[in-house]
Tab-separated table of C-alpha atoms in Angstrom:
chain	number	residue	atom	x	y	z
B	106	MET	CA	27.625	-12.282	14.767
B	107	GLY	CA	27.694	-9.948	17.334
B	108	ARG	CA	24.704	-7.466	18.231
B	109	LYS	CA	25.616	-3.767	16.626
B	110	LEU	CA	25.619	-1.219	19.185
B	111	ASN	CA	23.958	2.435	18.522
B	112	ARG	CA	26.031	5.232	19.500
B	113	HIS	CA	24.979	5.327	23.321
B	114	GLN	CA	25.906	1.796	23.488
B	115	ALA	CA	28.953	1.853	22.421
B	116	TRP	CA	29.972	4.890	24.357
B	117	ARG	CA	28.714	3.133	27.564
B	118	ALA	CA	30.737	-0.091	26.536
B	119	GLU	CA	33.919	2.240	25.995
B	120	LYS	CA	33.392	4.242	29.322
B	121	ILE	CA	32.676	0.759	31.186
B	122	GLN	CA	36.297	-0.220	29.583
B	123	GLN	CA	38.071	2.730	30.529
B	124	ASP	CA	36.865	2.607	34.397
B	125	ARG	CA	37.846	-0.985	34.284
B	126	VAL	CA	41.487	0.265	32.965
B	127	ARG	CA	41.745	3.043	35.404
B	128	ARG	CA	40.773	0.999	38.604
B	129	ALA	CA	43.577	-1.843	37.836
B	130	GLN	CA	45.825	1.258	37.223
B	131	ARG	CA	45.281	2.383	40.489
B	132	ARG	CA	45.331	-0.871	41.976
B	133	ASP	CA	48.841	-1.475	40.814
B	134	GLN	CA	49.904	1.945	41.737
B	135	ALA	CA	48.797	0.954	45.142
B	136	VAL	CA	50.483	-2.081	45.543
B	137	LYS	CA	54.007	-0.548	43.946
B	138	THR	CA	53.734	1.848	46.797
B	139	ALA	CA	52.447	-0.512	49.380
B	140	ALA	CA	55.958	-1.011	50.913
B	141	PRO	CA	59.150	-0.718	49.222
B	142	PRO	CA	60.601	-4.225	47.228
B	143	GLY	CA	62.062	-6.414	50.306
B	144	GLU	CA	59.501	-4.886	53.257
B	145	LEU	CA	56.656	-7.442	52.665
B	146	GLY	CA	55.742	-9.495	55.612
B	147	SER	CA	56.148	-13.374	55.443
B	148	GLU	CA	52.782	-14.627	53.658
B	149	GLU	CA	49.886	-15.864	55.907
B	150	SER	CA	46.460	-16.495	55.143
B	151	GLY	CA	43.287	-14.524	55.770
B	152	LEU	CA	39.480	-14.259	55.517
B	153	VAL	CA	38.096	-11.081	53.574
B	154	ILE	CA	35.432	-9.532	55.970
B	155	ALA	CA	34.826	-6.515	54.019
B	156	ASN	CA	34.955	-4.941	50.362
B	157	PHE	CA	35.276	-1.524	49.950
B	158	GLY	CA	36.162	-1.324	46.354
B	159	VAL	CA	39.747	-0.944	45.699
B	160	ASN	CA	40.525	-1.569	49.596
B	161	LEU	CA	39.466	-4.898	51.269
B	162	ILE	CA	39.643	-5.975	55.296
B	163	VAL	CA	41.058	-8.948	55.790
B	164	GLU	CA	41.155	-10.960	58.774
B	165	GLY	CA	44.444	-12.802	58.886
B	166	ASP	CA	44.310	-16.129	60.648
B	167	SER	CA	46.075	-14.796	63.875
B	168	GLY	CA	42.759	-12.141	64.247
B	169	ALA	CA	44.653	-9.048	62.745
B	170	ARG	CA	42.929	-6.900	60.540
B	171	LEU	CA	44.617	-5.457	57.701
B	172	ARG	CA	43.423	-2.619	55.304
B	173	CYS	CA	44.705	-4.718	51.815
B	174	VAL	CA	45.207	-3.616	48.218
B	175	VAL	CA	45.198	-6.514	45.597
B	176	ARG	CA	47.582	-7.338	43.085
B	177	GLN	CA	46.253	-7.285	39.387
B	178	ASN	CA	45.046	-10.380	37.383
B	179	LEU	CA	43.450	-11.981	40.839
B	180	GLY	CA	40.270	-11.292	39.538
B	181	GLY	CA	37.572	-10.186	41.635
B	182	ILE	CA	37.888	-10.815	45.442
B	183	VAL	CA	34.807	-10.772	47.767
B	184	CYS	CA	33.559	-11.075	51.040
B	185	GLY	CA	34.158	-14.657	52.103
B	186	ASP	CA	37.318	-15.251	50.083
B	187	ARG	CA	39.903	-17.538	51.455
B	188	VAL	CA	43.330	-15.336	50.299
B	189	VAL	CA	47.033	-14.802	51.333
B	190	LEU	CA	48.898	-11.843	52.083
B	191	GLN	CA	51.623	-9.844	53.109
B	192	ALA	CA	51.810	-7.157	55.338
B	193	THR	CA	53.295	-3.706	54.695
B	194	GLY	CA	53.132	-2.140	57.884
B	195	ASP	CA	50.666	0.571	59.783
B	196	GLY	CA	47.960	-1.928	59.642
B	197	SER	CA	48.062	-2.379	55.631
B	198	GLY	CA	48.641	-5.332	53.450
B	199	VAL	CA	49.044	-6.858	49.873
B	200	VAL	CA	46.575	-9.696	48.671
B	201	ILE	CA	48.849	-11.966	46.527
B	202	ALA	CA	46.385	-15.038	46.148
B	203	VAL	CA	43.046	-16.198	46.313
B	204	LEU	CA	42.327	-19.538	47.662
B	205	PRO	CA	40.103	-22.516	45.916
B	206	ARG	CA	36.401	-21.338	46.624
B	207	ARG	CA	33.846	-24.270	47.185
B	208	SER	CA	31.099	-22.340	46.097
B	209	VAL	CA	30.482	-18.702	44.827
B	210	LEU	CA	27.592	-16.234	44.027
B	211	ALA	CA	27.452	-14.208	41.100
B	212	ARG	CA	25.300	-12.043	38.679
B	213	PRO	CA	25.749	-10.248	35.358
B	214	ASP	CA	27.931	-6.666	35.796
B	215	PHE	CA	27.141	-3.634	33.298
B	216	GLY	CA	28.873	-5.977	29.965
B	217	GLY	CA	26.941	-8.865	30.442
B	218	ASP	CA	30.059	-11.079	32.218
B	219	MET	CA	29.058	-12.798	35.203
B	220	LYS	CA	30.722	-10.965	38.757
B	221	PRO	CA	31.230	-12.650	41.830
B	222	ILE	CA	29.423	-11.018	44.808
B	223	ALA	CA	30.386	-13.845	47.654
B	224	ALA	CA	31.993	-17.153	48.419
B	225	ASN	CA	32.446	-19.913	50.221
B	226	ILE	CA	28.751	-19.715	51.139
B	227	ASP	CA	27.214	-22.564	52.816
B	228	GLN	CA	23.699	-21.306	52.958
B	229	ILE	CA	21.177	-19.151	51.466
B	230	VAL	CA	18.500	-17.816	54.216
B	231	ILE	CA	15.213	-17.110	52.030
B	232	VAL	CA	13.358	-14.554	54.221
B	233	ILE	CA	9.790	-14.585	53.537
B	234	ALA	CA	6.951	-12.366	55.572
B	235	ILE	CA	3.363	-12.705	56.678
B	236	LYS	CA	3.552	-9.090	55.561
B	237	PRO	CA	4.115	-7.499	52.692
B	238	GLY	CA	2.719	-11.619	51.955
B	239	ILE	CA	4.526	-14.712	50.921
B	240	GLU	CA	4.897	-15.443	47.088
B	241	PRO	CA	5.481	-18.484	46.146
B	242	LEU	CA	7.028	-17.613	42.616
B	243	LEU	CA	9.696	-15.844	44.196
B	244	ILE	CA	10.101	-18.265	46.895
B	245	ASP	CA	10.928	-20.959	43.659
B	246	GLN	CA	13.225	-18.806	41.886
B	247	TYR	CA	15.778	-18.167	45.113
B	248	LEU	CA	15.156	-21.643	45.561
B	249	VAL	CA	16.226	-22.920	42.476
B	250	ALA	CA	19.132	-20.361	42.320
B	251	ALA	CA	20.095	-21.857	44.953
B	252	GLU	CA	20.021	-25.371	43.864
B	253	LEU	CA	21.763	-24.482	40.789
B	254	VAL	CA	24.944	-23.049	42.723
B	255	GLY	CA	24.945	-26.078	44.793
B	256	ILE	CA	24.321	-23.881	48.053
B	257	GLN	CA	21.837	-25.354	50.391
B	258	PRO	CA	18.666	-23.106	51.373
B	259	LEU	CA	16.681	-22.422	54.754
B	260	ILE	CA	13.359	-20.515	53.927
B	261	VAL	CA	12.464	-18.371	57.413
B	262	VAL	CA	9.201	-16.826	57.741
B	263	ASN	CA	9.229	-13.833	59.357
B	264	LYS	CA	6.772	-12.120	61.018
B	265	ALA	CA	5.040	-15.205	62.575
B	266	ASP	CA	3.380	-13.193	65.309
B	267	LEU	CA	0.673	-11.866	62.411
B	268	LEU	CA	-0.497	-15.083	61.400
B	269	THR	CA	-4.304	-15.695	62.117
B	270	MET	CA	-6.190	-18.597	61.784
B	271	MET	CA	-7.457	-17.824	58.254
B	272	SER	CA	-4.205	-16.975	56.698
B	273	ARG	CA	-2.733	-20.329	58.508
B	274	ARG	CA	-5.376	-22.442	56.244
B	275	ASP	CA	-3.151	-20.887	53.338
B	276	ILE	CA	0.491	-20.647	54.624
B	277	ASP	CA	0.875	-23.926	56.211
B	278	PRO	CA	0.127	-26.307	53.454
B	279	LEU	CA	2.182	-24.322	51.904
B	280	LEU	CA	5.166	-24.800	54.229
B	281	ASP	CA	4.303	-28.496	54.131
B	282	GLU	CA	5.036	-28.529	50.707
B	283	TYR	CA	8.091	-27.366	51.005
B	284	ARG	CA	9.039	-29.602	53.861
B	285	GLU	CA	8.086	-32.843	52.231
B	286	ILE	CA	10.463	-31.443	49.240
B	287	GLY	CA	12.981	-31.498	51.809
B	288	TYR	CA	13.817	-27.408	52.513
B	289	ASP	CA	14.015	-26.769	56.114
B	290	VAL	CA	11.515	-24.105	57.266
B	291	VAL	CA	11.853	-21.919	60.332
B	292	LYS	CA	8.916	-19.511	61.801
B	293	ILE	CA	10.273	-16.604	63.603
B	294	SER	CA	9.148	-13.235	65.006
B	295	ILE	CA	11.530	-10.734	66.049
B	296	ARG	CA	8.649	-8.929	67.910
B	297	ASP	CA	8.345	-11.245	70.360
B	298	ASN	CA	11.772	-12.832	69.687
B	299	SER	CA	10.049	-16.405	69.167
B	300	GLY	CA	11.886	-19.004	66.824
B	301	LEU	CA	15.132	-16.931	66.874
B	302	GLU	CA	16.957	-19.752	69.057
B	303	VAL	CA	16.146	-21.927	66.778
B	304	LEU	CA	17.547	-19.750	63.788
B	305	ALA	CA	20.324	-19.075	65.269
B	306	GLN	CA	21.505	-23.175	65.609
B	307	ARG	CA	20.477	-23.519	61.821
B	308	LEU	CA	23.245	-20.755	61.226
B	309	ARG	CA	25.601	-22.032	63.496
B	310	ASN	CA	29.324	-22.848	61.925
B	311	ARG	CA	27.760	-22.309	58.718
B	312	THR	CA	28.808	-18.803	56.167
B	313	ASN	CA	25.363	-17.489	55.694
B	314	VAL	CA	23.693	-15.103	53.250
B	315	LEU	CA	20.352	-13.605	53.547
B	316	VAL	CA	17.802	-12.546	50.615
B	317	GLY	CA	14.463	-11.744	50.479
B	318	HIS	CA	11.955	-9.236	48.892
B	319	SER	CA	11.969	-5.678	49.888
B	320	GLY	CA	10.116	-5.476	53.488
B	321	VAL	CA	10.403	-8.877	54.685
B	322	GLY	CA	12.632	-7.665	57.603
B	323	LYS	CA	16.355	-8.686	56.554
B	324	SER	CA	17.849	-5.966	58.482
B	325	SER	CA	16.046	-6.763	61.517
B	326	ILE	CA	16.872	-10.434	61.177
B	327	ALA	CA	20.588	-9.097	61.213
B	328	LYS	CA	20.451	-6.795	64.176
B	329	ALA	CA	18.510	-9.598	66.021
B	330	LEU	CA	21.626	-11.810	65.557
B	331	LEU	CA	24.290	-9.221	65.369
B	332	PRO	CA	23.132	-6.976	68.724
B	333	ASP	CA	26.368	-4.802	68.075
B	334	ILE	CA	26.104	-4.653	64.187
B	335	ASP	CA	26.281	-0.756	64.125
B	336	VAL	CA	29.417	-0.804	66.119
B	337	ARG	CA	30.553	-3.449	63.797
B	338	ILE	CA	29.893	-1.608	60.752
B	339	GLY	CA	31.958	1.459	62.809
B	340	GLU	CA	35.099	-0.802	63.238
B	341	LEU	CA	35.054	-2.108	59.602
B	342	SER	CA	34.584	1.126	57.928
B	343	ALA	CA	37.476	2.808	59.863
B	344	ALA	CA	39.729	-0.130	59.009
B	345	SER	CA	39.027	0.866	56.037
B	346	GLY	CA	40.152	4.518	56.357
B	347	LEU	CA	37.305	5.481	53.637
B	348	GLY	CA	33.963	6.163	56.128
B	349	MET	CA	30.682	4.726	56.447
B	350	HIS	CA	29.775	3.105	53.194
B	351	THR	CA	27.178	0.807	54.367
B	352	THR	CA	25.069	0.953	51.086
B	353	THR	CA	27.711	0.128	49.024
B	354	ALA	CA	29.931	-1.685	50.907
B	355	ALA	CA	30.138	-5.629	51.201
B	356	MET	CA	30.900	-6.928	54.508
B	357	LEU	CA	31.043	-10.298	56.822
B	358	TYR	CA	30.122	-10.780	60.369
B	359	HIS	CA	30.872	-12.986	62.891
B	360	LEU	CA	28.073	-14.906	64.691
B	361	ALA	CA	27.963	-15.163	68.274
B	362	GLN	CA	27.145	-18.956	68.077
B	363	GLY	CA	29.747	-19.657	65.465
B	364	GLY	CA	29.803	-19.119	61.770
B	365	HIS	CA	29.046	-15.706	59.766
B	366	LEU	CA	26.598	-13.802	58.172
B	367	ILE	CA	27.660	-11.902	54.841
B	368	ASP	CA	25.716	-8.935	53.869
B	369	SER	CA	25.877	-7.633	50.432
B	370	PRO	CA	24.027	-5.123	47.961
B	371	GLY	CA	24.479	-7.783	45.388
B	372	ILE	CA	23.217	-10.511	47.069
B	373	ARG	CA	20.136	-8.483	48.198
B	374	SER	CA	19.051	-8.786	44.484
B	375	PHE	CA	20.306	-12.249	43.615
B	376	GLY	CA	18.489	-14.336	41.278
B	377	LEU	CA	18.289	-15.945	37.884
B	378	TRP	CA	20.742	-15.154	34.934
B	379	ASN	CA	21.594	-16.876	32.190
B	380	VAL	CA	19.883	-20.253	32.919
B	381	SER	CA	18.956	-22.670	30.051
B	382	PRO	CA	15.133	-24.076	30.171
B	383	ARG	CA	17.434	-27.706	31.401
B	384	GLU	CA	18.913	-25.958	33.948
B	385	LEU	CA	15.686	-24.456	35.370
B	386	ALA	CA	14.060	-27.613	35.235
B	387	MET	CA	16.963	-28.917	37.343
B	388	GLY	CA	16.858	-26.033	39.766
B	389	PHE	CA	13.514	-27.867	40.922
B	390	ARG	CA	14.369	-30.523	43.316
B	391	GLU	CA	11.442	-33.141	42.985
B	392	PHE	CA	11.510	-32.853	39.441
B	393	ARG	CA	14.599	-34.481	38.866
B	394	PRO	CA	13.173	-38.031	38.807
B	395	TYR	CA	11.023	-37.699	36.047
B	396	LEU	CA	13.431	-35.379	33.693
B	397	GLY	CA	14.274	-37.408	30.632
B	398	HIS	CA	11.857	-39.534	30.678
B	399	CYS	CA	9.265	-37.600	28.381
B	400	ARG	CA	8.752	-39.269	25.030
B	401	PHE	CA	10.234	-36.268	23.279
B	402	ARG	CA	13.652	-35.256	24.017
B	403	ASP	CA	12.910	-31.702	23.568
B	404	CYS	CA	9.630	-31.939	25.456
B	405	THR	CA	8.815	-28.042	26.961
B	406	HIS	CA	6.632	-29.720	29.599
B	407	ARG	CA	3.619	-27.522	28.585
B	408	HIS	CA	1.782	-29.944	26.485
B	409	GLU	CA	3.070	-32.544	24.717
B	410	PRO	CA	1.644	-36.121	25.108
B	411	ASP	CA	3.325	-38.687	27.676
B	412	CYS	CA	5.613	-35.650	29.320
B	413	ALA	CA	6.850	-36.908	32.697
B	414	LEU	CA	6.169	-33.893	34.468
B	415	ILE	CA	2.697	-33.474	33.526
B	416	ALA	CA	2.262	-36.666	34.196
B	417	ALA	CA	3.442	-36.381	37.960
B	418	SER	CA	1.730	-33.432	38.365
B	419	ALA	CA	-1.791	-35.150	37.592
B	420	ALA	CA	-0.582	-37.953	39.788
B	421	GLU	CA	0.153	-35.417	42.352
B	422	LYS	CA	3.368	-36.509	42.744
B	423	ILE	CA	4.691	-33.022	42.075
B	424	SER	CA	3.161	-29.970	43.250
B	425	ALA	CA	0.892	-28.168	40.457
B	426	GLN	CA	1.708	-25.058	41.819
B	427	ARG	CA	5.574	-25.512	41.597
B	428	LEU	CA	4.722	-26.884	37.924
B	429	GLU	CA	2.961	-23.611	36.916
B	430	ASN	CA	5.936	-21.941	39.004
B	431	PHE	CA	8.195	-23.440	36.401
B	432	TYR	CA	6.020	-22.482	33.539
B	433	ARG	CA	6.243	-18.661	34.824
B	434	LEU	CA	9.687	-18.817	35.383
B	435	LEU	CA	10.492	-19.861	32.472
B	436	ASP	CA	8.380	-17.611	30.493
B	437	MET	CA	10.451	-14.377	32.596
B	438	LEU	CA	13.969	-15.757	31.325
B	439	ARG	CA	12.846	-15.966	27.858
B	440	SER	CA	11.080	-12.443	28.188
């Protein structure tokens, strides 16, 4: 039985539904008025490089950028999507289909439904920094999220110039642990430009997104990789005809060495949602060989006798810290 809503919740749900209807009506009207029947151009495929809400900027395979509206019933279209469009003249077009995605990042909307925020991602770049501090729990949360959507993660340690002999004693063993599990780790410093060439090579020919806690330097990394980023934002905003919407727009940028970087407000807060305890355990890569080998089928991996994960931790085959972080994430999901 569904949960009974109070008056405010019912009003909120009705308002969200009304907003959705109005947006759909605007999109439908925009498609109808974009070009008279028979004046649509031939079909071509393209890449969504900016999302300004009702309008998209789509880069056709010819390299031309068109401001596009979207036909109804295509679902949420996001940066990184490959689409089919038809030009309508004056730099405009209509998106008529979305091509199959090889991966998608999503998060819940106000109604609790999963909403896509970026598509066709090859690599999630998890940015951590010496300051404000490295938090293993946050790293593991991002790693699990990446594992569950099937996207390769890369751990980037920013502000490496701040490393001291004392801090290395704590940080290096942690990073070595992630390397032993099979994760790639890169140290960089924007201040002295160290490690940036290595990072650029790791991003090459891939569609990448940056995630990480506030203050770790994601914006500085983006500017180092895309020195003309302000110019590119201006070009995309001008193409949209909607001005500078840098705080709410999702954008895809081409990297000079090949590949793409997507920046989206939704990605900045990307995390774990609607994950079962078993899925959470599967998100810890090194736990997988032991799952299903506990004495009890419904083992919580906390206190039961003959728990394969507890035994593996005691034998130092898996990290005690990672097992503790599994417990903490499980508690967070249940709260």
